[in-house]
Tab-separated table of C-alpha atoms in Angstrom:
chain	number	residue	atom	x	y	z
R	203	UNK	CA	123.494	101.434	80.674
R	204	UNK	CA	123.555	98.362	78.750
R	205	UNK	CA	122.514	96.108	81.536
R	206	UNK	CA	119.741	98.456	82.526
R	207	UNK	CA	118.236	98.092	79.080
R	208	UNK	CA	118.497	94.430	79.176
R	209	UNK	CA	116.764	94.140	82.980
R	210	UNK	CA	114.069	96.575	81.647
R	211	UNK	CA	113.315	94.299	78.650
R	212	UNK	CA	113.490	90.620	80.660
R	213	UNK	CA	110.920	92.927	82.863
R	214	UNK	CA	108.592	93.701	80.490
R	215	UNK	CA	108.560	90.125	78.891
R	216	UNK	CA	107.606	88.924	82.461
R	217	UNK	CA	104.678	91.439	82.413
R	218	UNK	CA	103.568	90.532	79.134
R	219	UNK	CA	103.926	86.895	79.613
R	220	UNK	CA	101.367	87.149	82.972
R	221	UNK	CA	99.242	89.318	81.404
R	222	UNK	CA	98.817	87.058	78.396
R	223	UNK	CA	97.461	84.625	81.202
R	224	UNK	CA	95.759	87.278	83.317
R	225	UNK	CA	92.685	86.346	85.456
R	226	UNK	CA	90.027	89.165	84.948
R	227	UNK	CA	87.828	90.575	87.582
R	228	UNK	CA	84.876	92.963	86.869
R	229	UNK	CA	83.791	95.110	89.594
R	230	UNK	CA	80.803	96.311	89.507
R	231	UNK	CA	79.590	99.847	91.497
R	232	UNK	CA	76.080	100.504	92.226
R	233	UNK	CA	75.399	103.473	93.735
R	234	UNK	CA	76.964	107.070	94.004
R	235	UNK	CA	79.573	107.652	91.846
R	236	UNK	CA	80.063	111.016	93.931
R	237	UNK	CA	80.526	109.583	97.273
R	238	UNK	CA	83.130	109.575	99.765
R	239	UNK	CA	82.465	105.227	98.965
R	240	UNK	CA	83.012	105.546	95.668
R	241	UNK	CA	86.409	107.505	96.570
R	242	UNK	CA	87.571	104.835	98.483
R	243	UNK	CA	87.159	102.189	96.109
R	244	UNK	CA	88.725	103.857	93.446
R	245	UNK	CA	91.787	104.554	95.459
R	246	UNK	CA	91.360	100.632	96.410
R	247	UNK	CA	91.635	99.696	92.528
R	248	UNK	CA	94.321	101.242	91.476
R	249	UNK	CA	96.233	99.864	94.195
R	250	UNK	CA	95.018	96.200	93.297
R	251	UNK	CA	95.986	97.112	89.460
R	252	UNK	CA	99.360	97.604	90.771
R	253	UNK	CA	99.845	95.160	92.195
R	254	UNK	CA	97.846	92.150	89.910
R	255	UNK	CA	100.172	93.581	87.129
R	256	UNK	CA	102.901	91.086	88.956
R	257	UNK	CA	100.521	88.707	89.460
R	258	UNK	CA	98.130	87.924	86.630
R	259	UNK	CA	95.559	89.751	87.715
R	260	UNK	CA	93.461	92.437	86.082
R	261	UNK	CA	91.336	94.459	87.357
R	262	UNK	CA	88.112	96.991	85.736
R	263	UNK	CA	85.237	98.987	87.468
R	264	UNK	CA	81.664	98.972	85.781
R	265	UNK	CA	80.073	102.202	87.211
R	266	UNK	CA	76.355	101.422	87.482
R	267	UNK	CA	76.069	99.170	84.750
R	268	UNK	CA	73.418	99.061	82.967
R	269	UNK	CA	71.923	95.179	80.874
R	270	UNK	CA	73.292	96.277	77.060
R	271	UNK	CA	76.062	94.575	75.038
R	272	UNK	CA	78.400	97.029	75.910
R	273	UNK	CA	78.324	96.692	79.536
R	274	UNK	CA	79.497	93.898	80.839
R	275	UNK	CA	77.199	93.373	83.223
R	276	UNK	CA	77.037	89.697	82.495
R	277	UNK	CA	80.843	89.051	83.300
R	278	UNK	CA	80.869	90.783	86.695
R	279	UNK	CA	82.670	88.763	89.452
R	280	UNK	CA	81.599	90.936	92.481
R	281	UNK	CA	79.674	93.893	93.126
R	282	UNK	CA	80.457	96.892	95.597
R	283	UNK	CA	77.380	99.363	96.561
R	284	UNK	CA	76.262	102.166	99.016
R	285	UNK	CA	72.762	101.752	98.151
R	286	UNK	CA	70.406	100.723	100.828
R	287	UNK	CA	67.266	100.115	102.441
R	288	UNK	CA	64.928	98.456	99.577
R	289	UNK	CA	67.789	99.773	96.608
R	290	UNK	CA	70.005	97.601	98.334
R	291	UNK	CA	67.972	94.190	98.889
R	292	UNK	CA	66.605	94.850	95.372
R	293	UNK	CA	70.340	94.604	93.925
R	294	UNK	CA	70.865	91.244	96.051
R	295	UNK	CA	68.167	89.722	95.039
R	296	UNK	CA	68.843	90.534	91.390
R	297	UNK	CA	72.448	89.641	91.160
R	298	UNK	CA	71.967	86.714	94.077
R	299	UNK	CA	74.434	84.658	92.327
R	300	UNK	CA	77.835	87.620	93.001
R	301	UNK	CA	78.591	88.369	96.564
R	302	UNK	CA	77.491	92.025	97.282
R	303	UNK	CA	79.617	94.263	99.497
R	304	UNK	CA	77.348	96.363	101.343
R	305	UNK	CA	79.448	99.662	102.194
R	306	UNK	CA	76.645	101.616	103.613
R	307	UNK	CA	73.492	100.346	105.223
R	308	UNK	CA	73.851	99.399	109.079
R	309	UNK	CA	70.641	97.743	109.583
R	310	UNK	CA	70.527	94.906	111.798
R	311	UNK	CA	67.898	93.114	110.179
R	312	UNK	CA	70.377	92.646	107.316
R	313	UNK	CA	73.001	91.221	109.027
R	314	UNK	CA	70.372	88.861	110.760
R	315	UNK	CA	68.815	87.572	107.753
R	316	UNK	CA	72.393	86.106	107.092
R	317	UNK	CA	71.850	86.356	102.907
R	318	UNK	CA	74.348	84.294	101.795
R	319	UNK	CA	75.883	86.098	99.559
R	320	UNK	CA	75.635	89.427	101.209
R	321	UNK	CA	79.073	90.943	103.139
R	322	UNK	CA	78.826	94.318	105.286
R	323	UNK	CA	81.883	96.569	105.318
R	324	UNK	CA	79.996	99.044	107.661
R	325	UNK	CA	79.727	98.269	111.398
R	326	UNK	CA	75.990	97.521	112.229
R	327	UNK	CA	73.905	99.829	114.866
R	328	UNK	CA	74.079	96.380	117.444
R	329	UNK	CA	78.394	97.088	116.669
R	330	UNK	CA	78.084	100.481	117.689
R	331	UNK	CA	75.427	99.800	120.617
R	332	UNK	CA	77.952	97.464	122.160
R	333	UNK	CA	81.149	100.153	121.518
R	334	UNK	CA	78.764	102.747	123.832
R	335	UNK	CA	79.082	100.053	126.637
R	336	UNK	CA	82.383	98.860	126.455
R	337	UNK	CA	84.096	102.417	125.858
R	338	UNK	CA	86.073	103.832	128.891
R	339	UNK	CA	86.922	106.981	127.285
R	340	UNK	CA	84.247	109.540	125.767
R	341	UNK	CA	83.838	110.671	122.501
R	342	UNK	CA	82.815	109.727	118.918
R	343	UNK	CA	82.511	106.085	117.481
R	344	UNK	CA	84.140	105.843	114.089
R	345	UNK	CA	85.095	103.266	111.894
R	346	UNK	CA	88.083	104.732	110.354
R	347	UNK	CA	89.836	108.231	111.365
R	348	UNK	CA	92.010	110.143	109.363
R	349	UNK	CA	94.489	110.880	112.202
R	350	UNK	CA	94.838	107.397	112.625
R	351	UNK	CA	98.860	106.655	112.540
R	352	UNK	CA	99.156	103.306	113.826
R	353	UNK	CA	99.747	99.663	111.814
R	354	UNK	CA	100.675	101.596	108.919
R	355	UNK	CA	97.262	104.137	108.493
R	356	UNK	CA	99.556	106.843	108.193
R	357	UNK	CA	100.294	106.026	105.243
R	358	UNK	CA	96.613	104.674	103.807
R	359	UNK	CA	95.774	108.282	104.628
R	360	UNK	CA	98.561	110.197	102.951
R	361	UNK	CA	97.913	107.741	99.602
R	362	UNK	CA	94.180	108.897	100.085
R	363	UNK	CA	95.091	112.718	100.706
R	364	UNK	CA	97.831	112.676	98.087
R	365	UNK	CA	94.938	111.561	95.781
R	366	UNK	CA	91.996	113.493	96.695
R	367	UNK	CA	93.569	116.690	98.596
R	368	UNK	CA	90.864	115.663	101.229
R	369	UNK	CA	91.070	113.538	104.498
R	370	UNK	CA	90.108	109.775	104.313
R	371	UNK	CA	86.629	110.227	105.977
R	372	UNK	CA	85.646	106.088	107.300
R	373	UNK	CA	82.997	106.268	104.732
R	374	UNK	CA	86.146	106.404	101.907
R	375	UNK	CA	87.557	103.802	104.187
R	376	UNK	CA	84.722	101.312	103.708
R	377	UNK	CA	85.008	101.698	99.912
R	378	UNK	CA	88.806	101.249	100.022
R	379	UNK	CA	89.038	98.102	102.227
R	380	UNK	CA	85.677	96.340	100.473
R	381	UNK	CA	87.639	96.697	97.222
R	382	UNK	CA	91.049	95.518	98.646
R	383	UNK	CA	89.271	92.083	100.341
R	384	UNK	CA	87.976	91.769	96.976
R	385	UNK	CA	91.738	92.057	95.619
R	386	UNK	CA	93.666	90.653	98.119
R	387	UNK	CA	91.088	87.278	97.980
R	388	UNK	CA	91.437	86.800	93.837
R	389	UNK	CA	95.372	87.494	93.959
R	390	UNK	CA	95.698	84.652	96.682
R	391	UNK	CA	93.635	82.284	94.992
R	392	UNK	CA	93.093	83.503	90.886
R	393	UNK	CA	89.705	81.814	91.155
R	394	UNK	CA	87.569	84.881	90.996
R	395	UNK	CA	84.392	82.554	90.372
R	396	UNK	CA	84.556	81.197	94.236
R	397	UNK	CA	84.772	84.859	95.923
R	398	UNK	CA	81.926	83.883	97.735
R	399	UNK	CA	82.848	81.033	98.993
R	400	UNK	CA	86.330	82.312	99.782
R	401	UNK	CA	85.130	84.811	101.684
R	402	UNK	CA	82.780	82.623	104.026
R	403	UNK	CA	85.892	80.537	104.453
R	404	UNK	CA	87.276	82.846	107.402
R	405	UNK	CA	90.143	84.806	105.460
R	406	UNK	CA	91.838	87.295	107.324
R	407	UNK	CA	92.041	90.705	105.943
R	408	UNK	CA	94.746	93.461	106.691
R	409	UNK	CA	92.653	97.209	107.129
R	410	UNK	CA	95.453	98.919	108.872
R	411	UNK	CA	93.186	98.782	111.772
R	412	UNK	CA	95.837	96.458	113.663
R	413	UNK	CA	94.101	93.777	113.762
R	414	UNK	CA	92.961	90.494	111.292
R	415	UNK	CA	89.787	91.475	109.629
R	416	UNK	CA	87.483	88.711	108.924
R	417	UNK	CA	83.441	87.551	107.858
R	418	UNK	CA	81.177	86.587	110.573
R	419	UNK	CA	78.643	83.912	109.358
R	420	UNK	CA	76.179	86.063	109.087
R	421	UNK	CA	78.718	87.849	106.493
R	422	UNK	CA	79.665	91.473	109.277
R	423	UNK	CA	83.268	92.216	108.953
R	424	UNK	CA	85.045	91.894	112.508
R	425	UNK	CA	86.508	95.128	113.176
R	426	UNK	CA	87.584	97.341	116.554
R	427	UNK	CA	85.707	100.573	117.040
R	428	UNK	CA	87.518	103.682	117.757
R	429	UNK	CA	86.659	106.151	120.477
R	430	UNK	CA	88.079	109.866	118.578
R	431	UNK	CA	88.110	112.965	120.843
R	432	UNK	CA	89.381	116.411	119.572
R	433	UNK	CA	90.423	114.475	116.707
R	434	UNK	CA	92.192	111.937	117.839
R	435	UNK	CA	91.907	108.147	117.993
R	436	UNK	CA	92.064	107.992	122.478
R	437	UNK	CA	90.336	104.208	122.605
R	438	UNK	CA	90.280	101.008	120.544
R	439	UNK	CA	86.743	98.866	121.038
R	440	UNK	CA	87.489	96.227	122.124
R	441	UNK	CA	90.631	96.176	123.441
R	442	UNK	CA	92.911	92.971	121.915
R	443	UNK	CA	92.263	89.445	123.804
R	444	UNK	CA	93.268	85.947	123.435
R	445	UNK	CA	90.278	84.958	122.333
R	446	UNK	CA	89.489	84.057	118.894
R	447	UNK	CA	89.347	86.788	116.549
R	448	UNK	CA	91.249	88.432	119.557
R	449	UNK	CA	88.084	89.660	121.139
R	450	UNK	CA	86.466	91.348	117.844
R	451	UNK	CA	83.279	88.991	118.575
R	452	UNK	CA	82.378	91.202	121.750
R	453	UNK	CA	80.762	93.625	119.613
R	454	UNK	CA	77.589	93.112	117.649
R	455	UNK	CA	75.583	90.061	116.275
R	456	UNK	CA	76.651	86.727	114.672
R	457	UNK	CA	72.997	85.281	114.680
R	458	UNK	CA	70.501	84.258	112.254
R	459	UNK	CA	66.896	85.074	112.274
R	460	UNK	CA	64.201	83.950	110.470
């Protein structure tokens, strides 16, 4: 008994100690606060609070913030969003200096305009176009499926069920693994002023997709495509390679357009 009091109390002085020197990082999210997005990145924060509390790293979520001196808005370190169209390019413009994850808008004029501080969860239509072609099986492209059980999904989509009473939909997926990048690159480096640059500099992500998730230059997550019939995942596209990336570059665009 004894002993367990005294590990709980080194414990807590550990916590306290790195929180006293905690690294902050404001998330902003611009968009609907409804969605099956907004879900996801939720579900994606208070997993990286979890986990920064043994780190140093805190994390907080500005909801559509709005310019007063209660907001914040001025100490954000990166913004999520599933606006789009003109919403969206209005938001990168204004906040051109934060790197924007774009969770929702699949043009392909976006991704060829390679904004540099612009990153897109979402596969684009030219990803999808290109999963048509390659598929051998038929069925429906998805990003994310909540049957998924391989590379440890299983259990990304009990958390999310045990959470929401709902199936991860790949729309909650896209909020979940654009806030976990955004965690997983501060609590490797603490720096959460370089995000940008840290995440141009071709880190590999885990999505429980099986593969290394990374940024193409013109800032499209690499990411396999999955062919779902009757509910079930019955193709990954593309299949895994030796190439670089292991063959994730065989679908959609890495070129820039002026």
């Amino acid at each position: 008994m004894i002993r367990t009091i005294i590990l709980t109390l080194v414990l807590l002085i550990v916590i306290q100690k790195a929180n006293a020197g905690s690294v902050i990082v404001n998330v902003g999210f611009f968009g609907d606060s409804e969605s099956e997005e907004f879900n996801g990145v939720k579900l994606g924060l208070s997993e990286a609070k979890h986990q920064g509390r043994f780190v140093g790293v805190s994390y907080n979520l500005l909801v559509n913030p709005v310019k007063n001196k209660n907001s914040h808005i001025d100490s954000m370190s990166a913004i999520v969003t599933n606006l789009k169209d003109a919403e969206l390019r209005l938001l990168i413009e204004r906040f051109a200096y934060l790197p924007i994850i774009n969770l929702s808008d699949d043009s392909n004029s976006l991704r060829r305009e390679c904004i540099s501080n612009t990153f897109h969860i979402n596969p684009s239509r030219a990803m999808l176009d290109d999963a048509k072609i390659l598929a051998t099986e038929d069925g429906q492209l998805r990003a994310w499926q909540h049957s998924f059980k391989k590379y440890a999904a299983i259990q990304l989509n009990n958390r999310f069920f045990a959470k929401y009473n709902r199936r991860m939909s790949e729309n909650a997926w896209f909020g979940w693994v654009g806030m976990k990048i955004i965690s997983e690159t501060t609590m490797r480096t603490k720096k959460p002023a370089d995000l940008t640059r840290d995440l141009k500099g071709n880190i590999k992500f885990d999505g429980q997709k099986g593969r290394k998730l990374s940024f193409r230059y013109n800032g499209q997550l690499r990411q396999p495509i999955f062919i779902v019939k009757n509910g079930e995942v019955v193709e990954e596209i593309p299949t895994h390679s030796n190439n670089e990336y292991g063959g994730l570059d065989m679908i959609g665009e890495n070129k820039c357009h002026d």
